[in-house]
Coordinates of C-alpha atoms in Angstrom, one line a residue:
X101 CA -33.7 31.6 7.7
X102 CA -32.4 29.2 10.4
X103 CA -33.0 26.2 8.2
X104 CA -31.2 28.0 5.3
X105 CA -28.2 28.6 7.6
X106 CA -28.0 25.0 8.6
X107 CA -28.0 23.9 5.0
X108 CA -25.2 26.3 4.2
X109 CA -23.2 25.2 7.2
X110 CA -23.6 21.5 6.1
X111 CA -22.5 22.4 2.6
X112 CA -19.4 24.1 3.9
X113 CA -18.5 21.1 6.1
X114 CA -19.0 18.8 3.2
X115 CA -16.8 21.0 1.0
X116 CA -14.0 21.1 3.6
X117 CA -14.2 17.3 3.9
X118 CA -13.8 16.8 0.2
X119 CA -10.9 19.2 0.0
X120 CA -9.2 17.5 3.0
X121 CA -9.5 14.1 1.4
X122 CA -10.8 10.8 2.9
X123 CA -12.5 11.0 6.3
X124 CA -12.2 7.9 8.4
X125 CA -15.6 7.0 9.8
X126 CA -14.7 3.5 10.9
X127 CA -14.6 2.5 14.6
X128 CA -11.3 1.3 16.1
X129 CA -11.0 -2.4 15.5
X130 CA -13.6 -2.4 12.7
X131 CA -13.4 -5.0 10.0
X132 CA -13.4 -3.5 6.5
X133 CA -14.5 -5.8 3.8
X134 CA -14.8 -5.3 0.0
X135 CA -18.0 -3.4 -0.8
X136 CA -19.2 -4.9 -4.1
X137 CA -20.5 -1.4 -5.1
X138 CA -17.0 0.1 -5.0
X139 CA -15.4 0.9 -8.3
X140 CA -13.3 -2.0 -9.6
X141 CA -14.6 -4.4 -6.9
X142 CA -16.0 -6.7 -9.6
X143 CA -12.4 -7.3 -10.8
X144 CA -11.5 -9.0 -7.5
X145 CA -11.5 -12.9 -7.4
X146 CA -10.7 -13.4 -3.7
X147 CA -12.5 -11.2 -1.3
X148 CA -14.1 -13.1 1.6
X149 CA -11.7 -11.6 4.1
X150 CA -11.5 -8.3 5.8
X151 CA -8.9 -5.6 6.6
X152 CA -8.8 -4.2 10.2
X153 CA -9.0 -0.5 11.1
X154 CA -6.9 0.9 13.9
X155 CA -7.6 4.4 15.2
X156 CA -5.0 6.6 16.9
X157 CA -5.9 7.5 20.5
X158 CA -4.2 10.9 20.7
X159 CA -2.6 13.6 18.6
X160 CA -4.9 12.5 15.7
X161 CA -3.9 13.6 12.2
X162 CA -7.1 12.5 10.5
X163 CA -4.9 10.6 8.0
X164 CA -5.4 6.9 7.3
X165 CA -2.5 4.8 6.0
X166 CA -3.3 1.5 4.5
X167 CA -0.4 -1.0 5.2
X168 CA -0.4 -4.0 2.9
X169 CA 1.8 -6.9 4.3
X170 CA 2.7 -8.5 1.0
X171 CA 1.5 -12.0 0.2
X172 CA -0.3 -14.2 2.8
X173 CA -3.4 -15.3 0.9
X174 CA -3.8 -19.1 0.8
X175 CA -4.6 -20.3 -2.7
X176 CA -3.9 -16.8 -4.2
X177 CA -1.2 -18.0 -6.6
X178 CA -3.6 -20.4 -8.4
X179 CA -6.2 -17.7 -9.1
X180 CA -5.9 -15.0 -11.8
X181 CA -7.1 -11.4 -11.9
X182 CA -6.7 -8.8 -14.7
X183 CA -3.5 -6.8 -14.5
X184 CA -5.3 -3.6 -15.5
X185 CA -8.9 -2.5 -15.1
X186 CA -9.3 -2.1 -18.9
X187 CA -8.0 -5.6 -19.4
X188 CA -5.0 -4.5 -21.5
X189 CA -1.7 -6.5 -21.4
X190 CA 1.0 -6.0 -18.8
X191 CA 3.7 -3.4 -19.9
X192 CA 6.7 -4.8 -18.1
X193 CA 8.0 -8.1 -16.8
X194 CA 8.2 -9.1 -13.2
X195 CA 6.6 -12.0 -11.3
X196 CA 4.2 -12.0 -14.3
X197 CA 5.6 -11.8 -17.8
X198 CA 5.3 -8.7 -20.0
X199 CA 2.2 -9.0 -22.3
X200 CA 0.1 -11.1 -19.9
X201 CA -3.4 -10.0 -19.5
X202 CA -3.9 -11.7 -16.1
X203 CA -1.6 -12.2 -13.1
X204 CA -1.7 -14.3 -9.9
X205 CA -4.4 -12.9 -7.6
X206 CA -1.7 -12.9 -4.8
X207 CA 1.7 -14.6 -5.3
X208 CA 3.1 -16.8 -2.6
X209 CA 6.2 -14.7 -2.1
X210 CA 9.8 -15.8 -1.8
X211 CA 11.7 -17.6 1.0
X212 CA 14.7 -15.9 2.7
X213 CA 18.0 -17.7 2.7
X214 CA 17.4 -19.0 6.2
X215 CA 14.1 -20.5 5.2
X216 CA 11.8 -17.8 6.6
X217 CA 8.8 -17.1 4.3
X218 CA 8.6 -13.5 3.0
X219 CA 4.9 -13.3 4.1
X220 CA 6.0 -13.8 7.7
X221 CA 8.5 -11.0 7.6
X222 CA 6.3 -8.5 5.8
X223 CA 3.5 -9.1 8.4
X224 CA 6.0 -8.5 11.3
X225 CA 7.3 -5.3 9.6
X226 CA 3.7 -4.1 8.9
X227 CA 2.8 -4.5 12.6
X228 CA 5.9 -2.6 13.7
X229 CA 5.0 0.2 11.3
X230 CA 1.4 0.2 12.5
X231 CA 2.5 0.8 16.1
X232 CA 4.8 3.6 15.1
X233 CA 2.1 5.3 13.0
X234 CA -0.6 5.0 15.7
X235 CA 1.8 6.6 18.2
X236 CA 2.3 9.5 15.8
X237 CA -1.4 10.1 15.4
X238 CA -2.1 8.3 12.1
X239 CA -5.0 5.9 11.7
X240 CA -3.9 2.5 10.1
X241 CA -5.8 0.2 7.9
X242 CA -4.1 -3.2 8.2
X243 CA -5.0 -5.0 4.9
X244 CA -3.5 -8.2 6.3
X245 CA -3.5 -8.5 10.1
X246 CA -2.9 -12.3 10.3
X247 CA -1.0 -15.1 8.6
X248 CA -3.7 -15.5 6.0
X249 CA -6.3 -13.0 4.7
X250 CA -8.6 -13.9 1.8
X251 CA -8.2 -10.6 -0.1
X252 CA -6.4 -10.5 -3.4
X253 CA -4.3 -7.7 -4.7
X254 CA -7.3 -6.0 -6.4
X255 CA -9.5 -6.3 -3.3
X256 CA -6.7 -4.9 -1.1
X257 CA -6.3 -1.9 -3.5
X258 CA -10.0 -1.2 -3.8
X259 CA -10.5 -1.3 0.0
X260 CA -7.6 1.1 0.3
X261 CA -9.1 3.4 -2.3
X262 CA -12.2 3.7 -0.2
X263 CA -11.0 3.5 3.4
X264 CA -7.5 5.2 3.4
X265 CA -5.5 8.2 2.2
X266 CA -2.5 6.2 0.9
X267 CA -1.6 2.6 0.3
X268 CA 1.9 1.1 1.1
X269 CA 2.6 -2.5 0.2
X270 CA 5.6 -4.1 2.0
X271 CA 7.7 -6.6 0.1
X272 CA 11.2 -8.1 -0.2
X273 CA 12.5 -8.8 -3.7
X274 CA 13.1 -12.4 -5.1
X275 CA 16.0 -11.4 -7.4
X276 CA 18.3 -14.4 -7.0
X277 CA 21.3 -12.3 -6.1
X278 CA 23.8 -13.4 -3.5
X279 CA 24.0 -10.1 -1.7
X280 CA 21.6 -7.6 -0.2
X281 CA 21.0 -4.8 -2.8
X282 CA 19.0 -2.6 -0.4
X283 CA 15.6 -0.9 -0.4
X284 CA 13.8 0.5 -3.4
X285 CA 10.3 1.3 -4.6
X286 CA 8.3 0.3 -7.7
X287 CA 7.9 3.2 -10.1
X288 CA 5.0 3.8 -12.6
X289 CA 5.6 2.8 -16.2
X290 CA 5.1 5.6 -18.7
X291 CA 2.4 3.6 -20.6
X292 CA 0.1 3.8 -17.5
X293 CA 0.5 7.5 -16.8
X294 CA -2.2 8.5 -19.2
X295 CA -4.7 6.0 -18.1
X296 CA -7.1 6.5 -15.2
X297 CA -7.0 6.0 -12.3
X298 CA -3.2 6.1 -12.6
X299 CA -3.2 9.5 -14.5
X300 CA -4.6 11.2 -11.5
X301 CA -2.4 9.6 -8.9
X302 CA 1.0 8.6 -10.2
X303 CA 2.8 11.9 -9.4
X304 CA 1.8 11.7 -5.8
X305 CA 2.7 8.0 -5.7
X306 CA 6.2 8.8 -7.0
X307 CA 6.5 11.5 -4.4
X308 CA 5.4 9.0 -1.7
X309 CA 8.0 6.5 -2.9
X310 CA 10.8 9.1 -2.8
X311 CA 9.7 10.1 0.7
X312 CA 9.8 6.5 1.9
X313 CA 13.3 6.0 0.5
X314 CA 14.5 9.2 2.1
X315 CA 13.1 8.2 5.5
X316 CA 14.7 4.8 5.2
X317 CA 18.0 6.4 4.3
X318 CA 17.8 8.8 7.1
X319 CA 17.4 5.9 9.5
X320 CA 20.5 4.2 8.2
X321 CA 18.8 1.5 6.1
X322 CA 20.6 0.3 3.0
X323 CA 19.3 1.8 -0.2
X324 CA 19.6 0.3 -3.7
X325 CA 22.0 2.2 -5.9
X326 CA 19.0 3.1 -8.2
X327 CA 16.2 3.5 -5.6
X328 CA 13.3 2.8 -7.9
X329 CA 12.4 0.2 -10.5
X330 CA 9.8 0.6 -13.2
X331 CA 7.3 -2.2 -12.9
X332 CA 3.7 -2.6 -14.0
X333 CA 1.8 -3.7 -10.9
X334 CA -1.8 -4.6 -10.3
X335 CA -1.8 -2.4 -7.2
X336 CA -0.6 0.6 -9.2
X337 CA -3.1 0.2 -12.1
X338 CA -6.1 0.0 -9.8
X339 CA -5.1 2.7 -7.2
X340 CA -6.9 6.1 -7.1
X341 CA -4.9 7.2 -4.0
X342 CA -1.1 7.6 -3.6
X343 CA 0.1 4.0 -3.7
X344 CA 3.6 2.5 -3.4
X345 CA 5.1 -1.0 -3.4
X346 CA 8.2 -0.7 -1.3
X347 CA 10.8 -3.5 -1.5
X348 CA 12.9 -3.6 1.7
X349 CA 15.7 -5.8 0.4
X350 CA 15.8 -9.3 -0.9
X351 CA 16.3 -12.9 0.1
X352 CA 19.8 -12.1 1.4
X353 CA 18.6 -9.3 3.7
X354 CA 18.9 -9.3 7.4
X355 CA 15.4 -9.6 8.9
X356 CA 16.1 -9.7 12.6
X357 CA 13.8 -7.8 15.0
X358 CA 16.3 -5.0 15.3
X359 CA 16.6 -4.5 11.6
X360 CA 12.8 -4.7 11.0
X361 CA 12.4 -2.0 13.7
X362 CA 14.8 0.2 11.9
X363 CA 13.0 -0.4 8.6
X364 CA 9.6 0.4 10.2
X365 CA 11.1 3.6 11.7
X366 CA 12.3 4.7 8.3
X367 CA 9.0 4.0 6.7
X368 CA 7.2 6.0 9.4
X369 CA 9.6 8.9 8.9
X370 CA 9.0 8.8 5.1
X371 CA 5.2 8.9 5.6
X372 CA 5.5 11.9 7.9
X373 CA 7.8 13.6 5.4
X374 CA 5.3 13.0 2.6
X375 CA 2.4 14.5 4.6
X376 CA 4.4 17.5 5.8
X377 CA 4.9 18.7 2.3

């Protein structure tokens, strides 16, 4: 009878874990590489690097946020990966043209008007956001925690799928405009909404995107007149958790420390709003 009760108790714990979502079993400071057994891992072309797990020390929420500091993979622009797991053509334009079957594994990113590389600013913003989330009790998976990480967009997404509860990629848009148009998020194309894994996640991804925009707005950050743009992204098509590419401005945007702190505060507020629903 005692053995039977232990088995039942274990089953209950397992069921609660499944209902609650991902449970972070990694140690603080652990390197998280791409497990070749994970779904879609075989689609990655650059995957010798590792993400880094950070664990909150108090007020733990048992929620892990994957922060993806956009770009920052040396040689990534010269390597191609499939845009979609089923190898179908890209549905919209963007950094890769509509109809392409493959895209750059990781593009190099743009350069701000003052000559600062986008990858430098996205990493600084990601670190500020990490500190804010840890202070609020979230665990953080830093997909890029240094100037260069040898993980392509597919690898970053697959690692997030298996080691986090949501995935937020930080970017600034290379639009060629001569003014700062503000923050916006990348929205899911209709043509992807019926395909897995997107079909199971896109509504939550949209909700996360709207929450991030609301948090940024509440903190006084400039928001694009239309706060979302429909773009077919590699990240979106491979994600089986809520996943958003958030664009925090463009090459004209102020990226001083004060502004990046405000942006990080807005993103943290948006994440808390999303998980409070």
